[in-house]
CSV table of C-alpha atoms and ligand atoms in Angstrom, one decimal:
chain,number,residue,atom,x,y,z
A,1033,UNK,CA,5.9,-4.4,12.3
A,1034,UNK,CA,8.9,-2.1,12.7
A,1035,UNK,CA,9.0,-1.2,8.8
A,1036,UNK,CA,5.0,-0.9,9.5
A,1037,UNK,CA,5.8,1.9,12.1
A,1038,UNK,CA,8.2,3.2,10.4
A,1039,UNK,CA,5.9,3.4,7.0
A,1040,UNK,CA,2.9,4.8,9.4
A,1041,UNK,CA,5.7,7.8,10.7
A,1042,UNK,CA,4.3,11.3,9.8
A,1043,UNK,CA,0.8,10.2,8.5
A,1044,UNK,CA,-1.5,12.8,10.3
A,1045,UNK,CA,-5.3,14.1,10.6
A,1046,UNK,CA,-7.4,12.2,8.2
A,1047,UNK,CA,-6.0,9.3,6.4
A,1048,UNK,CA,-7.4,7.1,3.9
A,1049,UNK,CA,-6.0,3.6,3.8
A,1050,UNK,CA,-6.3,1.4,0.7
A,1051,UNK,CA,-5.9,-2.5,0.8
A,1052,UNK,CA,-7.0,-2.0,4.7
A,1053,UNK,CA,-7.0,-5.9,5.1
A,1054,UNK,CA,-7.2,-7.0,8.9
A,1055,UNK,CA,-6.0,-3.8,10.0
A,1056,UNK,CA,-2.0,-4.8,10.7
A,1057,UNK,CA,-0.8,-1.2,10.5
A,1058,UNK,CA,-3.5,0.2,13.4
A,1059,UNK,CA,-0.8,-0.7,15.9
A,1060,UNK,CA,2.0,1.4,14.4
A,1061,UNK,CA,-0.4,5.1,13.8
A,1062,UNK,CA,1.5,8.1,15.2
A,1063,UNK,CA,-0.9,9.8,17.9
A,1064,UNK,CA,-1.1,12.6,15.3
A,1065,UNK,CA,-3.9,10.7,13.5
A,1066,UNK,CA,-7.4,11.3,13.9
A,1067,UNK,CA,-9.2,8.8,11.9
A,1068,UNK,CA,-8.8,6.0,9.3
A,1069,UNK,CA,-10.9,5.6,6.8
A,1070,UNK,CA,-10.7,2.3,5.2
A,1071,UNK,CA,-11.0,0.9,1.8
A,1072,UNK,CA,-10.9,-2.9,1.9
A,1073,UNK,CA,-13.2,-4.9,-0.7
A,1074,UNK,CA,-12.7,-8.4,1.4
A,1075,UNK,CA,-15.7,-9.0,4.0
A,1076,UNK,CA,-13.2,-11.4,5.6
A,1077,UNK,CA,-10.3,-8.8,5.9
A,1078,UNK,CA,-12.8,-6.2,7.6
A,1079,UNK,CA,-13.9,-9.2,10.0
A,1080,UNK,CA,-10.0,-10.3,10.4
A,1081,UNK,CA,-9.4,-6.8,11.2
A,1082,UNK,CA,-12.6,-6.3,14.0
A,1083,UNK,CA,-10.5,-6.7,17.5
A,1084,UNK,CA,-7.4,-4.2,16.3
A,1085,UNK,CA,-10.3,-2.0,15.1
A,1086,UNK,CA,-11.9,-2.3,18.9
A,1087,UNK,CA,-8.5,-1.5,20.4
A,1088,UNK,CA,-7.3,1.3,18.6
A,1089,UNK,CA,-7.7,4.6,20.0
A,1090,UNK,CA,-8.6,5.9,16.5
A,1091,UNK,CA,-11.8,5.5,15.1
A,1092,UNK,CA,-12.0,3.4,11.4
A,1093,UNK,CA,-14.9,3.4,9.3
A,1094,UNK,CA,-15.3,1.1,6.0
A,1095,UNK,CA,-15.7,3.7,3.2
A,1096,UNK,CA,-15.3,1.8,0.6
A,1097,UNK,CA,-14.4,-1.4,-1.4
A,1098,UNK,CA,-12.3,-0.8,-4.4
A,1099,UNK,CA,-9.3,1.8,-4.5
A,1100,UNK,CA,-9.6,2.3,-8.4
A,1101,UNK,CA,-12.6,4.3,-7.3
A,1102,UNK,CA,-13.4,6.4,-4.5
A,1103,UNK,CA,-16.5,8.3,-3.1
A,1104,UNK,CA,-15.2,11.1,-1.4
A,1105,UNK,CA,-14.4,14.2,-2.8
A,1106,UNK,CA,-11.4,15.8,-4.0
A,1107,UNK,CA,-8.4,17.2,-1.8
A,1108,UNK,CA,-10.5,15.4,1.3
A,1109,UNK,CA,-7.7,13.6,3.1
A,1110,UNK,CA,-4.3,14.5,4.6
A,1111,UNK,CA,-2.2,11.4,4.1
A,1112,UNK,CA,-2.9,7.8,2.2
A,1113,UNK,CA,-1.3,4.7,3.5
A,1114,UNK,CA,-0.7,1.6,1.3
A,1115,UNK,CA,0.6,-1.2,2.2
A,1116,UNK,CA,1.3,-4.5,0.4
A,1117,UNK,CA,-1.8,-3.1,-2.1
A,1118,UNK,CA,-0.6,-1.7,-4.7
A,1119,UNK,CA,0.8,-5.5,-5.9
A,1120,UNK,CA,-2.9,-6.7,-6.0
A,1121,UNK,CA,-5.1,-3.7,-7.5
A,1122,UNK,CA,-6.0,-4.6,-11.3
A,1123,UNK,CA,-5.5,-1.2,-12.4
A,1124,UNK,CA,-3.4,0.1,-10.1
A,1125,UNK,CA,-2.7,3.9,-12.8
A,1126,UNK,CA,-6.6,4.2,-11.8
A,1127,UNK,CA,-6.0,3.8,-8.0
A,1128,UNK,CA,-2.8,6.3,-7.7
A,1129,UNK,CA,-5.0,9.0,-10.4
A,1130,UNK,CA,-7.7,8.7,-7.3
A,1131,UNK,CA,-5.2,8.6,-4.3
A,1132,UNK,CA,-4.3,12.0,-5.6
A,1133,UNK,CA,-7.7,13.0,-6.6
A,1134,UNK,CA,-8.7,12.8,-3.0
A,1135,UNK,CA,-5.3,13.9,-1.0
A,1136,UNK,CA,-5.0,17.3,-0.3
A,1137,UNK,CA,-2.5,19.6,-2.3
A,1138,UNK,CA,0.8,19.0,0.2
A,1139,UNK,CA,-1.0,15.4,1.7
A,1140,UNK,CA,1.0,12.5,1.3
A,1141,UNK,CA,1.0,9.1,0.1
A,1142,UNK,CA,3.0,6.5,2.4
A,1143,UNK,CA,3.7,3.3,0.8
A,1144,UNK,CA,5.3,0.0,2.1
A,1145,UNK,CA,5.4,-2.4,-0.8
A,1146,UNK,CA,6.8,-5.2,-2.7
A,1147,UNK,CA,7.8,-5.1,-6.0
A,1148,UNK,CA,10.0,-5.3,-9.2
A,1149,UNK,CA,13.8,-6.3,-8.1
A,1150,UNK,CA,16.7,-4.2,-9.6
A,1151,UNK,CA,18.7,-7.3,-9.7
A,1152,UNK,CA,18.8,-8.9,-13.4
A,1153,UNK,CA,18.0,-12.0,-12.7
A,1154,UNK,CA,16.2,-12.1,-10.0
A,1155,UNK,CA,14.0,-9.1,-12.2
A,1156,UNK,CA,13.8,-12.4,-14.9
A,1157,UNK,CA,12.1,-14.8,-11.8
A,1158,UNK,CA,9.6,-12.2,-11.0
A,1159,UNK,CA,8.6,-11.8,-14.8
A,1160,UNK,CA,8.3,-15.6,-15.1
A,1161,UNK,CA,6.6,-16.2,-12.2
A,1162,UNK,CA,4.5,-13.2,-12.3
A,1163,UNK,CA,1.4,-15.3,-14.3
A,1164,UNK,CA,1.6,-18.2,-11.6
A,1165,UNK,CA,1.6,-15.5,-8.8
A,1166,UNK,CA,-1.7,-13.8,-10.1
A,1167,UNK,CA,-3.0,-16.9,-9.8
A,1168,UNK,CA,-2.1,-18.0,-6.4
A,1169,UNK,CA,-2.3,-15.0,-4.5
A,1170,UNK,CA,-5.6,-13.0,-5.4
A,1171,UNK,CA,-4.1,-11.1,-8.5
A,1172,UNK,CA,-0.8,-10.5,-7.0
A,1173,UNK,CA,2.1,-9.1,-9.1
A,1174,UNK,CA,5.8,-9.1,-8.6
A,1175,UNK,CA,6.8,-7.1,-11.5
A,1176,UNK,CA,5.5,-3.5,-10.4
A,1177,UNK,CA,7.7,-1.0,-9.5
A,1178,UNK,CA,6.1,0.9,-7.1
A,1179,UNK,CA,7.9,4.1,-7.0
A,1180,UNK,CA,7.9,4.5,-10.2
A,1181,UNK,CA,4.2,4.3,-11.0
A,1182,UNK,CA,4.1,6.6,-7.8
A,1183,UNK,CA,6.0,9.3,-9.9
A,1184,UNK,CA,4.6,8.9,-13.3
A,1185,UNK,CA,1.1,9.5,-10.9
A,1186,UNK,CA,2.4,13.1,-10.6
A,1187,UNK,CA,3.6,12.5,-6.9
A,1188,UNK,CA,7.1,13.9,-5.5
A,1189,UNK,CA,8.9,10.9,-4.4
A,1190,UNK,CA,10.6,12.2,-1.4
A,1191,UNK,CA,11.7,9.3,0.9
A,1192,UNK,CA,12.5,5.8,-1.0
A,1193,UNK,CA,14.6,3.1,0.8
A,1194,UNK,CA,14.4,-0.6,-0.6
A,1195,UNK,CA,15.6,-3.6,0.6
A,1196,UNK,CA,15.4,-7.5,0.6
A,1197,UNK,CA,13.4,-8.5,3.5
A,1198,UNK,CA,15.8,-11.2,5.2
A,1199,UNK,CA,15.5,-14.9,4.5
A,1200,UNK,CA,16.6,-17.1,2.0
A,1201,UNK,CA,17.6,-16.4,-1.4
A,1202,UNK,CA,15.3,-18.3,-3.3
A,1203,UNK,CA,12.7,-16.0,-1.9
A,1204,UNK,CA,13.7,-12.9,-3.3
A,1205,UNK,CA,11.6,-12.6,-6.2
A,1206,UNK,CA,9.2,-12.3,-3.1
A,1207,UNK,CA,10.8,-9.7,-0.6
A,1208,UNK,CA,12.0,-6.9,-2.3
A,1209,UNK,CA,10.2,-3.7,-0.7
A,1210,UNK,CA,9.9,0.0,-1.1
A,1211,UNK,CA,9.1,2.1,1.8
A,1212,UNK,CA,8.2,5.6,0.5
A,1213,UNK,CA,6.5,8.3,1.4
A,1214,UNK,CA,5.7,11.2,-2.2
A,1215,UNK,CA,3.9,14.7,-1.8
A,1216,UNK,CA,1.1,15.7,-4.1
A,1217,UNK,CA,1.8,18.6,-5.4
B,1073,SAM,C1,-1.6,-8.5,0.5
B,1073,SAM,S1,-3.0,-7.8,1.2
B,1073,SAM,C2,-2.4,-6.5,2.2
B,1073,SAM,C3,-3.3,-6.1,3.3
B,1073,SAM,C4,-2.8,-5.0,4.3
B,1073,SAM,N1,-2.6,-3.7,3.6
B,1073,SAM,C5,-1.5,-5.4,5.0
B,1073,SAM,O1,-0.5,-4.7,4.8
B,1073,SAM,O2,-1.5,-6.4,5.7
B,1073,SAM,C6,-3.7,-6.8,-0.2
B,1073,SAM,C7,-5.0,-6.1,0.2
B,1073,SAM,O3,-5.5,-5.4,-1.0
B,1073,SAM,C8,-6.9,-5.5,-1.0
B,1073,SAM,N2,-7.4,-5.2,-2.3
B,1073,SAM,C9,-7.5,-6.0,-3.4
B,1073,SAM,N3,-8.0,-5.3,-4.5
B,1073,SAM,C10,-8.3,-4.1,-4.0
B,1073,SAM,C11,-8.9,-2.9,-4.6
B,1073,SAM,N4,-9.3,-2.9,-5.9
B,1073,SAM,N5,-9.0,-1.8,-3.8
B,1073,SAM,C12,-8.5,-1.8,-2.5
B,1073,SAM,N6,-8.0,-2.9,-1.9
B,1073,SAM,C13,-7.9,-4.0,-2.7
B,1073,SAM,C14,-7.1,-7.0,-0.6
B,1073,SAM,O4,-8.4,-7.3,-0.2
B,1073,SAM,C15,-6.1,-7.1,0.6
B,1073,SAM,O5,-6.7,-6.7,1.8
């Protein structure tokens, strides 16, 4: 929750949030935001996420159910928020090409997620368990870097700081996260 809050820090106005999933980060929006509008393709995530959606102060509507392609028009948000997503998307080039389609020039993406290690070997587990992974976790990858197909989106990368998440070694081909925040230019 703290890296959540942290991760939510300086969204503002109207934010899109892709991967919404039962609405985790509601609880750590800065009073600056006005509404959410959520892109989640799981009925049972939305439903998960129904009591934190009756509690927060900010209003959520469901706008959508696939990030790799989004209704609203372009430059139509202020800040996107991802969270643990961008692992899971199929083609996750398509989903950053929209997230800038539809952010304003000067919005900003904010991104908490897990990803490619820069440790050799633990880089190797992620690559050979990244087939297994897919399988048992909805499409899940370890191997993407997530700043990096942030940048070659065209964003500015201007905040990055990664770390293992704690907990035992053998997990980290699990637990190493980027929190970020990138401008669109
Ligand atoms: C690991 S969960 C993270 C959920 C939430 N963001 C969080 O931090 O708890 C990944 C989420 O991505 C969603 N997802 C999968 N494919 C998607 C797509 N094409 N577009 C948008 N969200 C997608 C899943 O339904 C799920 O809610």
């Amino acid at each position: 929750m703290e890296l959540r809050r942290d991760v939510c820090g300086g969204l503002t106005d109207r934010v899109l949030e892709i991967g919404f999933g039962s609405g985790l980060n509601l609880a750590g929006l800065p009073a600056e935001v006005a509404s959410v509008d959520a892109v989640e393709p799981s009925d049972v995530g939305w439903e998960l996420s129904a009591e934190r959606r009756a509690a927060s102060p900010v209003p959520v509507a469901r706008v959508g159910l696939d990030g790799q392609r989004l209704a609203a028009p372009d430059a139509s948000y202020d800040a996107v928020l991802s969270t643990f997503t961008l692992c899971t998307i199929p083609d996750v080039e398509a989903a950053l090409a929209e997230v800038r389609r539809v952010l304003r020039p000067g919005g900003t993406l904010h991104l908490l997620e897990h990803g490619l290690a820069p440790d050799a070997r633990v880089a190797g587990w992620q690559r050979r368990l990244d087939p297994l992974q897919g399988r048992v976790a909805a499409g899940c990858h370890l191997t993407r870097d997530a700043p990096a197909l942030v940048e070659a989106a065209g964003f500015t990368v201007d905040r990055l700081e990664q770390q293992y998440l704690p907990g035992p070694g053998l997990g980290k081909p699990w637990t190493f996260v980027s929190l970020a925040t990138a401008v669109r230019p």
